[in-house]
């Protein structure tokens, strides 16, 4: 009791800035724990990253290629900053498990081949109806595996890199090269978007494909595969031209999908937070559609306004910032299709991109953008369970956590948001 009162006084005395820093800081160890608990949980094949422990309403007890890659990328961040050898070993062996499983999945009889979006927890490809292929998956898997290859190369494990990750052969038997060959050969084909609903050409998918090919080109060159290095770079360049088409000057936004050829047709606003995730996951550090690109931030602001109008929880007095969904016309509520909700990971993504955009700006801009970012974090804090647990969605009217509990991707997003804010302090 005494302690609680003391804390209460302390919180009141702190500026909201400090309270916020402490929420992300408090959330971080929980996010690490919950994220790690969703990798190879009991009853699954080693290397499986479940999207959520929820087995019904909704059933997310599967390994999605996308969610797994984003999660394992956060594991690489953890590996880089781990304080003890025990932790380092744990994160590294989790990644080796992921590599082993991913290679088996690449070679499985999946309906969509390498574009297969989802696997059973025994490692086998899902074989029911689904929006497939989803061609962001192999690109994301390549991006994170290339990072792992870089780590291993600095640690003197070139043997494993050349045998299991990048063999420089055609056809390839190795994880990264197989994915890069797939991306380079199929990026022109339509696929389903990251929300698994719309068939067409997507800004998100194209951004991560471009990044995979650029990073892959560098790796290929370093490993003595110059022909492939040139081929991947040439495809990346063509992707760049295709990506530029997504900027719509009349609307003043980056549109999420061009040439829609199937799936959901009701996203009439063309406002989709996938565009923001595209920059976070696909920016290749070369000035092309970067964090502070005026087109990106203009799109973000228009989206934020649309979400403010779309959800009644955003009109409730006394709540900081704005809760962000997938897109305003969304119908998917997790257990029904009666209306979409704000999502935790998209709201935190808006914070992360503002922290990253603020990096390197003049003092005024920097503090304005940091404050905007802080508001999105504060928003999520207000809707989180008291113990910090995070479900996929925030109910649009009640503000309570809803849909899949302990969504793994949420915790990865907490870690990258935290890291972006920390970097800004340095
Ligand atoms: C489940 C998917 O995971 C979700 O993104 C989508 O909105 C619904 N299916 C409808 O296709
Ligand atoms: C639905 C989301 O739309 C999709 O992006 C995600 O991969 C799955 N849920 C699993 O988390």
Short mmCIF file of C-alpha atoms and ligand atoms in Angstrom, two decimals:
data_model
loop_
_atom_site.label_atom_id
_atom_site.label_comp_id
_atom_site.label_asym_id
_atom_site.label_seq_id
_atom_site.Cartn_x
_atom_site.Cartn_y
_atom_site.Cartn_z
CA UNK A 1 0.00 0.00 0.00
CA UNK A 2 2.72 2.39 1.03
CA UNK A 3 4.63 1.54 -2.10
CA UNK A 4 1.59 2.00 -4.31
CA UNK A 5 0.92 5.46 -2.90
CA UNK A 6 4.54 6.38 -3.28
CA UNK A 7 4.46 5.30 -6.91
CA UNK A 8 1.26 7.21 -7.52
CA UNK A 9 2.86 10.40 -6.24
CA UNK A 10 5.90 9.73 -8.32
CA UNK A 11 3.89 9.25 -11.50
CA UNK A 12 1.95 12.44 -10.87
CA UNK A 13 5.19 14.34 -10.37
CA UNK A 14 6.74 13.07 -13.58
CA UNK A 15 6.15 14.77 -16.86
CA UNK A 16 4.10 12.72 -19.30
CA UNK A 17 7.30 12.26 -21.33
CA UNK A 18 9.00 10.48 -18.47
CA UNK A 19 5.94 8.40 -17.63
CA UNK A 20 5.89 7.28 -21.20
CA UNK A 21 9.55 6.40 -21.39
CA UNK A 22 8.98 4.28 -18.34
CA UNK A 23 6.01 2.49 -19.92
CA UNK A 24 8.03 1.40 -22.96
CA UNK A 25 10.87 0.54 -20.62
CA UNK A 26 8.59 -1.48 -18.37
CA UNK A 27 6.95 -3.13 -21.33
CA UNK A 28 10.23 -4.19 -22.89
CA UNK A 29 11.16 -7.13 -20.58
CA UNK A 30 7.58 -8.37 -20.76
CA UNK A 31 7.66 -8.14 -24.55
CA UNK A 32 10.91 -10.13 -24.62
CA UNK A 33 9.44 -12.80 -22.37
CA UNK A 34 6.17 -13.09 -24.27
CA UNK A 35 7.86 -13.02 -27.67
CA UNK A 36 10.27 -15.78 -26.70
CA UNK A 37 7.40 -17.83 -25.24
CA UNK A 38 5.80 -17.86 -28.71
CA UNK A 39 8.88 -19.36 -30.38
CA UNK A 40 8.93 -23.18 -30.34
CA UNK A 41 6.26 -23.49 -27.62
CA UNK A 42 5.44 -27.01 -26.52
CA UNK A 43 3.48 -29.00 -29.05
CA UNK A 44 5.21 -27.37 -32.02
CA UNK A 45 8.16 -28.28 -34.24
CA UNK A 46 11.32 -26.41 -33.21
CA UNK A 47 11.65 -23.10 -35.01
CA UNK A 48 7.90 -22.51 -35.15
CA UNK A 49 6.84 -18.96 -34.37
CA UNK A 50 3.17 -19.02 -33.47
CA UNK A 51 1.27 -15.84 -34.37
CA UNK A 52 -0.51 -16.05 -31.01
CA UNK A 53 -1.20 -18.82 -28.46
CA UNK A 54 -4.91 -18.45 -29.26
CA UNK A 55 -6.32 -21.68 -30.67
CA UNK A 56 -9.88 -20.49 -31.20
CA UNK A 57 -11.75 -17.23 -31.83
CA UNK A 58 -9.50 -16.56 -33.60
CA UNK A 59 -7.25 -19.55 -34.24
CA UNK A 60 -3.78 -18.05 -34.64
CA UNK A 61 -1.88 -21.16 -33.58
CA UNK A 62 0.03 -21.30 -36.88
CA UNK A 63 3.39 -20.20 -38.23
CA UNK A 64 3.00 -17.32 -40.69
CA UNK A 65 6.06 -16.65 -42.84
CA UNK A 66 5.62 -12.89 -42.42
CA UNK A 67 5.01 -12.77 -38.65
CA UNK A 68 7.86 -15.25 -38.09
CA UNK A 69 10.36 -13.20 -40.10
CA UNK A 70 9.45 -9.96 -38.31
CA UNK A 71 9.70 -11.72 -34.96
CA UNK A 72 13.07 -13.28 -35.75
CA UNK A 73 14.36 -9.90 -36.84
CA UNK A 74 13.57 -8.65 -33.34
CA UNK A 75 15.42 -11.68 -31.98
CA UNK A 76 18.51 -10.53 -33.90
CA UNK A 77 18.21 -7.14 -32.18
CA UNK A 78 18.04 -8.97 -28.85
CA UNK A 79 21.09 -11.00 -29.80
CA UNK A 80 23.04 -7.84 -30.62
CA UNK A 81 22.23 -6.21 -27.28
CA UNK A 82 22.15 -9.27 -24.98
CA UNK A 83 23.95 -8.76 -21.67
CA UNK A 84 24.87 -12.34 -20.88
CA UNK A 85 26.32 -15.29 -22.78
CA UNK A 86 23.30 -17.39 -21.74
CA UNK A 87 20.97 -14.93 -23.44
CA UNK A 88 23.16 -14.72 -26.52
CA UNK A 89 23.18 -18.51 -26.82
CA UNK A 90 19.43 -18.64 -26.40
CA UNK A 91 18.69 -16.08 -29.12
CA UNK A 92 21.21 -17.58 -31.49
CA UNK A 93 19.93 -21.11 -31.13
CA UNK A 94 16.37 -19.83 -31.66
CA UNK A 95 17.56 -18.41 -34.97
CA UNK A 96 19.27 -21.64 -35.99
CA UNK A 97 15.98 -23.45 -35.28
CA UNK A 98 14.13 -20.94 -37.44
CA UNK A 99 16.62 -21.49 -40.28
CA UNK A 100 16.22 -25.26 -40.09
CA UNK A 101 12.42 -25.09 -40.12
CA UNK A 102 12.34 -22.45 -42.87
CA UNK A 103 14.49 -24.61 -45.11
CA UNK A 104 12.15 -27.54 -44.61
CA UNK A 105 9.17 -25.31 -45.34
CA UNK A 106 10.80 -24.04 -48.54
CA UNK A 107 11.08 -27.62 -49.70
CA UNK A 108 7.59 -28.70 -48.64
CA UNK A 109 4.74 -29.30 -51.06
CA UNK A 110 3.07 -25.98 -50.37
CA UNK A 111 0.22 -24.97 -52.68
CA UNK A 112 1.81 -21.57 -53.34
CA UNK A 113 5.41 -22.74 -53.31
CA UNK A 114 7.70 -20.22 -51.63
CA UNK A 115 4.80 -17.75 -51.54
CA UNK A 116 2.92 -19.94 -49.06
CA UNK A 117 1.79 -17.65 -46.23
CA UNK A 118 1.00 -20.04 -43.39
CA UNK A 119 2.11 -23.37 -41.91
CA UNK A 120 0.78 -25.79 -39.33
CA UNK A 121 2.79 -26.00 -36.12
CA UNK A 122 4.16 -29.40 -37.20
CA UNK A 123 5.90 -27.55 -40.04
CA UNK A 124 3.60 -28.65 -42.84
CA UNK A 125 2.04 -26.11 -45.20
CA UNK A 126 -1.53 -25.06 -44.53
CA UNK A 127 -3.71 -26.60 -47.21
CA UNK A 128 -7.11 -24.98 -46.69
CA UNK A 129 -8.53 -22.03 -48.61
CA UNK A 130 -6.39 -18.94 -48.13
CA UNK A 131 -5.28 -15.78 -49.87
CA UNK A 132 -2.16 -17.04 -51.61
CA UNK A 133 0.51 -16.50 -52.66
CA UNK A 134 1.70 -13.74 -50.33
CA UNK A 135 4.97 -12.66 -51.84
CA UNK A 136 6.15 -10.43 -49.01
CA UNK A 137 6.96 -13.60 -47.04
CA UNK A 138 10.07 -14.80 -48.89
CA UNK A 139 11.40 -11.23 -49.03
CA UNK A 140 11.01 -10.70 -45.28
CA UNK A 141 12.55 -14.11 -44.59
CA UNK A 142 15.51 -13.17 -46.81
CA UNK A 143 15.98 -9.77 -45.13
CA UNK A 144 16.23 -11.25 -41.64
CA UNK A 145 18.30 -14.26 -42.75
CA UNK A 146 20.78 -12.00 -44.53
CA UNK A 147 21.23 -10.12 -41.25
CA UNK A 148 21.89 -13.46 -39.56
CA UNK A 149 24.37 -14.41 -42.28
CA UNK A 150 26.22 -11.14 -41.65
CA UNK A 151 26.45 -11.96 -37.95
CA UNK A 152 27.79 -15.43 -38.68
CA UNK A 153 30.36 -14.09 -41.15
CA UNK A 154 31.78 -11.76 -38.49
CA UNK A 155 31.88 -14.69 -36.10
CA UNK A 156 33.91 -16.86 -38.46
CA UNK A 157 31.05 -19.17 -39.50
CA UNK A 158 31.41 -18.72 -43.26
CA UNK A 159 31.14 -22.51 -43.59
CA UNK A 160 27.52 -22.55 -42.40
CA UNK A 161 26.65 -19.44 -44.41
CA UNK A 162 27.92 -21.04 -47.61
CA UNK A 163 26.30 -24.40 -47.00
CA UNK A 164 22.91 -23.54 -45.52
CA UNK A 165 22.23 -19.86 -46.16
CA UNK A 166 23.80 -18.81 -49.45
CA UNK A 167 25.32 -21.54 -51.61
CA UNK A 168 25.63 -19.56 -54.85
CA UNK A 169 24.19 -22.50 -56.82
CA UNK A 170 21.38 -22.80 -59.33
CA UNK A 171 19.02 -24.25 -58.53
CA UNK A 172 19.89 -23.29 -54.99
CA UNK A 173 19.52 -25.53 -51.98
CA UNK A 174 20.11 -22.77 -49.46
CA UNK A 175 17.65 -20.58 -47.57
CA UNK A 176 18.56 -17.06 -48.67
CA UNK A 177 19.43 -17.75 -52.27
CA UNK A 178 16.26 -19.76 -52.82
CA UNK A 179 14.18 -16.82 -51.52
CA UNK A 180 16.13 -14.27 -53.55
CA UNK A 181 15.74 -16.28 -56.74
CA UNK A 182 12.00 -16.49 -56.08
CA UNK A 183 11.69 -12.74 -55.41
CA UNK A 184 13.78 -11.82 -58.46
CA UNK A 185 11.76 -14.09 -60.75
CA UNK A 186 8.22 -13.44 -59.42
CA UNK A 187 7.98 -9.85 -58.18
CA UNK A 188 6.03 -8.80 -61.28
CA UNK A 189 3.25 -11.26 -60.50
CA UNK A 190 0.26 -10.19 -58.39
CA UNK A 191 -0.04 -11.60 -54.91
CA UNK A 192 -2.13 -11.15 -51.78
CA UNK A 193 -1.27 -8.27 -49.49
CA UNK A 194 0.06 -8.53 -45.95
CA UNK A 195 -3.52 -8.33 -44.63
CA UNK A 196 -4.26 -11.43 -46.74
CA UNK A 197 -7.24 -9.85 -48.42
CA UNK A 198 -6.42 -8.08 -51.67
CA UNK A 199 -4.80 -9.50 -54.80
CA UNK A 200 -2.71 -7.06 -56.80
CA UNK A 201 0.57 -5.15 -56.73
CA UNK A 202 1.30 -3.83 -53.27
CA UNK A 203 3.53 -1.06 -52.00
CA UNK A 204 4.30 -3.14 -48.91
CA UNK A 205 5.27 -6.25 -50.83
CA UNK A 206 7.31 -4.30 -53.36
CA UNK A 207 9.20 -2.31 -50.71
CA UNK A 208 10.33 -5.43 -48.86
CA UNK A 209 11.12 -7.20 -52.13
CA UNK A 210 13.34 -4.30 -53.15
CA UNK A 211 15.17 -4.28 -49.84
CA UNK A 212 15.69 -8.06 -49.95
CA UNK A 213 17.17 -7.81 -53.45
CA UNK A 214 19.47 -4.92 -52.56
CA UNK A 215 20.78 -6.59 -49.41
CA UNK A 216 20.92 -9.88 -51.29
CA UNK A 217 22.92 -8.31 -54.07
CA UNK A 218 25.57 -7.13 -51.59
CA UNK A 219 25.72 -10.54 -49.93
CA UNK A 220 26.01 -12.30 -53.30
CA UNK A 221 28.90 -10.04 -54.26
CA UNK A 222 30.68 -10.61 -50.95
CA UNK A 223 30.31 -14.37 -51.35
CA UNK A 224 31.68 -14.48 -54.89
CA UNK A 225 28.44 -14.71 -56.87
CA UNK A 226 28.76 -11.55 -59.02
CA UNK A 227 26.33 -12.63 -61.74
CA UNK A 228 23.58 -13.00 -59.17
CA UNK A 229 24.61 -9.75 -57.51
CA UNK A 230 24.04 -7.89 -60.79
CA UNK A 231 20.78 -9.69 -61.48
CA UNK A 232 19.30 -8.91 -58.06
CA UNK A 233 20.41 -5.27 -58.30
CA UNK A 234 18.84 -4.92 -61.75
CA UNK A 235 15.51 -6.28 -60.46
CA UNK A 236 15.68 -3.93 -57.47
CA UNK A 237 16.08 -1.03 -59.83
CA UNK A 238 12.99 -2.02 -61.80
CA UNK A 239 11.08 -2.42 -58.56
CA UNK A 240 12.05 1.14 -57.72
CA UNK A 241 10.31 2.40 -60.87
CA UNK A 242 7.24 0.29 -60.04
CA UNK A 243 7.17 1.63 -56.48
CA UNK A 244 7.28 5.24 -57.63
CA UNK A 245 3.91 4.63 -59.35
CA UNK A 246 2.26 4.25 -55.94
CA UNK A 247 2.59 7.97 -55.23
CA UNK A 248 -0.71 9.54 -56.29
CA UNK A 249 -0.20 13.31 -56.61
CA UNK A 250 -3.94 14.03 -56.98
CA UNK A 251 -4.76 12.33 -53.70
CA UNK A 252 -1.48 13.34 -52.10
CA UNK A 253 -0.93 9.82 -50.76
CA UNK A 254 1.00 6.66 -51.43
CA UNK A 255 -1.64 4.14 -52.50
CA UNK A 256 -1.33 0.62 -51.07
CA UNK A 257 -2.35 -1.39 -54.14
CA UNK A 258 -2.23 -0.99 -57.92
CA UNK A 259 -3.85 -3.30 -60.47
CA UNK A 260 -6.21 -4.99 -57.99
CA UNK A 261 -7.26 -8.28 -59.53
CA UNK A 262 -9.18 -9.99 -56.76
CA UNK A 263 -10.09 -10.11 -53.11
CA UNK A 264 -11.58 -7.32 -51.02
CA UNK A 265 -12.77 -4.35 -53.10
CA UNK A 266 -14.07 -1.96 -50.45
CA UNK A 267 -10.88 -0.08 -49.55
CA UNK A 268 -12.15 3.00 -51.38
CA UNK A 269 -10.11 5.55 -49.42
CA UNK A 270 -6.78 3.99 -50.44
CA UNK A 271 -5.61 4.84 -46.93
CA UNK A 272 -3.80 1.83 -45.51
CA UNK A 273 -1.29 1.69 -42.67
CA UNK A 274 0.48 -1.07 -44.64
CA UNK A 275 2.19 1.82 -46.42
CA UNK A 276 3.79 2.93 -43.16
CA UNK A 277 4.82 -0.63 -42.30
CA UNK A 278 6.30 -0.86 -45.81
CA UNK A 279 8.71 1.95 -45.03
CA UNK A 280 9.58 0.53 -41.60
CA UNK A 281 10.28 -2.94 -42.99
CA UNK A 282 11.46 -2.06 -46.47
CA UNK A 283 13.48 1.15 -46.31
CA UNK A 284 16.92 0.24 -47.65
CA UNK A 285 18.81 3.17 -46.11
CA UNK A 286 19.40 4.79 -49.49
CA UNK A 287 17.04 7.75 -49.48
CA UNK A 288 14.25 6.01 -51.42
CA UNK A 289 10.93 6.35 -49.52
CA UNK A 290 12.65 6.98 -46.19
CA UNK A 291 11.13 7.71 -42.79
CA UNK A 292 11.00 11.48 -43.21
CA UNK A 293 10.07 11.47 -46.90
CA UNK A 294 7.34 14.14 -47.23
CA UNK A 295 5.20 11.72 -49.26
CA UNK A 296 5.37 9.17 -46.46
CA UNK A 297 4.51 11.64 -43.71
CA UNK A 298 1.72 13.24 -45.78
CA UNK A 299 0.22 9.78 -46.25
CA UNK A 300 0.56 9.06 -42.55
CA UNK A 301 -1.23 12.27 -41.55
CA UNK A 302 -4.14 11.62 -43.92
CA UNK A 303 -4.44 8.12 -42.53
CA UNK A 304 -4.41 9.33 -38.94
CA UNK A 305 -7.26 11.74 -39.70
CA UNK A 306 -9.28 8.99 -41.35
CA UNK A 307 -8.80 6.66 -38.37
CA UNK A 308 -9.77 9.42 -35.97
CA UNK A 309 -13.10 9.63 -37.79
CA UNK A 310 -13.52 5.89 -38.25
CA UNK A 311 -13.43 4.77 -34.61
CA UNK A 312 -15.60 6.12 -31.82
CA UNK A 313 -12.86 5.26 -29.32
CA UNK A 314 -10.88 8.04 -30.99
CA UNK A 315 -13.56 10.56 -30.10
CA UNK A 316 -13.77 9.59 -26.43
CA UNK A 317 -12.50 12.48 -24.33
CA UNK A 318 -9.36 12.11 -22.29
CA UNK A 319 -7.49 9.66 -24.47
CA UNK A 320 -4.10 10.72 -25.83
CA UNK A 321 -3.17 10.47 -29.50
CA UNK A 322 -4.96 8.34 -32.09
CA UNK A 323 -5.60 4.63 -32.30
CA UNK A 324 -4.66 3.37 -35.77
CA UNK A 325 -6.23 0.48 -37.66
CA UNK A 326 -5.32 -1.34 -40.86
CA UNK A 327 -7.56 0.86 -43.07
CA UNK A 328 -10.75 2.78 -42.29
CA UNK A 329 -13.11 0.45 -44.22
CA UNK A 330 -11.76 -2.69 -42.48
CA UNK A 331 -14.41 -5.22 -41.50
CA UNK A 332 -12.26 -7.82 -39.75
CA UNK A 333 -12.78 -7.81 -36.00
CA UNK A 334 -10.83 -11.00 -35.31
CA UNK A 335 -13.86 -13.12 -34.48
CA UNK A 336 -16.35 -11.54 -36.85
CA UNK A 337 -16.61 -9.30 -39.89
CA UNK A 338 -18.89 -6.72 -38.34
CA UNK A 339 -16.32 -3.98 -38.33
CA UNK A 340 -12.63 -3.35 -38.04
CA UNK A 341 -10.79 -2.00 -35.04
CA UNK A 342 -7.63 -0.14 -34.22
CA UNK A 343 -4.62 -2.43 -33.97
CA UNK A 344 -1.77 -2.31 -31.47
CA UNK A 345 0.98 -2.96 -34.00
CA UNK A 346 -0.15 -0.28 -36.46
CA UNK A 347 -0.54 2.33 -33.71
CA UNK A 348 2.97 1.57 -32.45
CA UNK A 349 4.27 1.61 -36.03
CA UNK A 350 3.09 5.22 -36.35
CA UNK A 351 5.12 6.00 -33.22
CA UNK A 352 8.18 4.16 -34.53
CA UNK A 353 8.24 5.98 -37.85
CA UNK A 354 7.98 9.38 -36.15
CA UNK A 355 10.87 8.48 -33.82
CA UNK A 356 12.90 7.44 -36.86
CA UNK A 357 11.90 10.49 -38.88
CA UNK A 358 12.93 12.74 -35.98
CA UNK A 359 16.45 11.31 -36.02
CA UNK A 360 18.90 13.89 -37.35
CA UNK A 361 16.34 16.74 -37.65
CA UNK A 362 16.81 20.26 -36.29
CA UNK A 363 15.73 20.67 -32.65
CA UNK A 364 12.24 22.05 -33.34
CA UNK A 365 11.16 19.42 -35.83
CA UNK A 366 12.75 16.76 -33.74
CA UNK A 367 10.78 17.62 -30.63
CA UNK A 368 7.50 18.01 -32.56
CA UNK A 369 7.85 14.61 -34.17
CA UNK A 370 9.02 12.96 -30.98
CA UNK A 371 5.95 14.34 -29.22
CA UNK A 372 3.71 12.92 -31.95
CA UNK A 373 5.38 9.54 -31.58
CA UNK A 374 4.97 9.64 -27.80
CA UNK A 375 1.23 10.18 -28.21
CA UNK A 376 0.80 7.00 -30.25
CA UNK A 377 2.69 5.07 -27.57
CA UNK A 378 0.57 6.65 -24.84
CA UNK A 379 -2.50 5.54 -26.78
CA UNK A 380 -1.43 1.91 -26.72
CA UNK A 381 -0.47 2.18 -23.05
CA UNK A 382 -4.03 3.26 -22.24
CA UNK A 383 -5.56 0.23 -23.94
CA UNK A 384 -3.06 -2.43 -22.83
CA UNK A 385 -4.04 -4.94 -20.15
CA UNK A 386 -2.90 -3.78 -16.71
CA UNK A 387 -0.07 -6.34 -16.76
CA UNK A 388 1.11 -5.08 -20.15
CA UNK A 389 -0.26 -7.94 -22.27
CA UNK A 390 -1.28 -6.91 -25.78
CA UNK A 391 -3.91 -8.44 -28.03
CA UNK A 392 -4.09 -7.88 -31.76
CA UNK A 393 -6.84 -5.26 -31.66
CA UNK A 394 -8.39 -2.48 -29.56
CA UNK A 395 -12.19 -2.49 -29.66
CA UNK A 396 -13.36 0.50 -31.68
CA UNK A 397 -16.10 1.45 -29.17
CA UNK A 398 -15.14 0.06 -25.77
CA UNK A 399 -11.36 0.45 -26.06
CA UNK A 400 -10.80 -3.01 -24.57
CA UNK A 401 -8.25 -5.41 -25.95
CA UNK A 402 -9.84 -7.79 -28.45
CA UNK A 403 -9.03 -10.52 -31.01
CA UNK A 404 -5.87 -12.67 -30.71
CA UNK A 405 -4.24 -12.36 -27.26
CA UNK A 406 -0.47 -12.04 -26.93
CA UNK A 407 0.04 -11.46 -30.64
CA UNK A 408 3.74 -12.18 -31.23
CA UNK A 409 4.08 -9.42 -33.82
CA UNK A 410 2.90 -6.88 -31.23
CA UNK A 411 5.82 -7.68 -28.96
CA UNK A 412 8.29 -7.44 -31.85
CA UNK A 413 6.75 -4.04 -32.61
CA UNK A 414 7.17 -2.96 -28.96
CA UNK A 415 10.87 -3.82 -29.18
CA UNK A 416 11.50 -1.94 -32.43
CA UNK A 417 9.55 1.09 -31.17
CA UNK A 418 11.53 1.09 -27.95
CA UNK A 419 14.82 0.84 -29.88
CA UNK A 420 13.85 3.76 -32.14
CA UNK A 421 13.09 5.95 -29.13
CA UNK A 422 16.31 4.94 -27.36
CA UNK A 423 18.36 5.74 -30.44
CA UNK A 424 16.90 9.22 -30.47
CA UNK A 425 18.22 9.86 -26.96
CA UNK A 426 21.77 9.10 -27.95
C1 LIG B 1 -7.85 -13.74 -41.80
C2 LIG B 1 -6.71 -12.81 -42.05
O1 LIG B 1 -5.68 -13.12 -41.20
C3 LIG B 1 -7.16 -11.38 -41.93
O2 LIG B 1 -6.09 -10.51 -42.18
C4 LIG B 1 -8.23 -11.14 -42.91
O3 LIG B 1 -8.76 -9.86 -42.73
C5 LIG B 1 -9.32 -12.17 -42.81
N1 LIG B 1 -8.82 -13.52 -42.78
C6 LIG B 1 -10.24 -12.01 -43.99
O4 LIG B 1 -9.63 -12.44 -45.16
C1 LIG B 2 -3.89 -11.18 -39.74
C2 LIG B 2 -3.02 -10.12 -40.32
O1 LIG B 2 -3.77 -9.38 -41.24
C3 LIG B 2 -1.83 -10.73 -41.01
O2 LIG B 2 -0.97 -9.70 -41.43
C4 LIG B 2 -1.08 -11.63 -40.05
O3 LIG B 2 -0.04 -12.26 -40.75
C5 LIG B 2 -1.99 -12.67 -39.45
N1 LIG B 2 -3.16 -12.06 -38.88
C6 LIG B 2 -1.29 -13.46 -38.35
O4 LIG B 2 -0.90 -12.62 -37.31
#
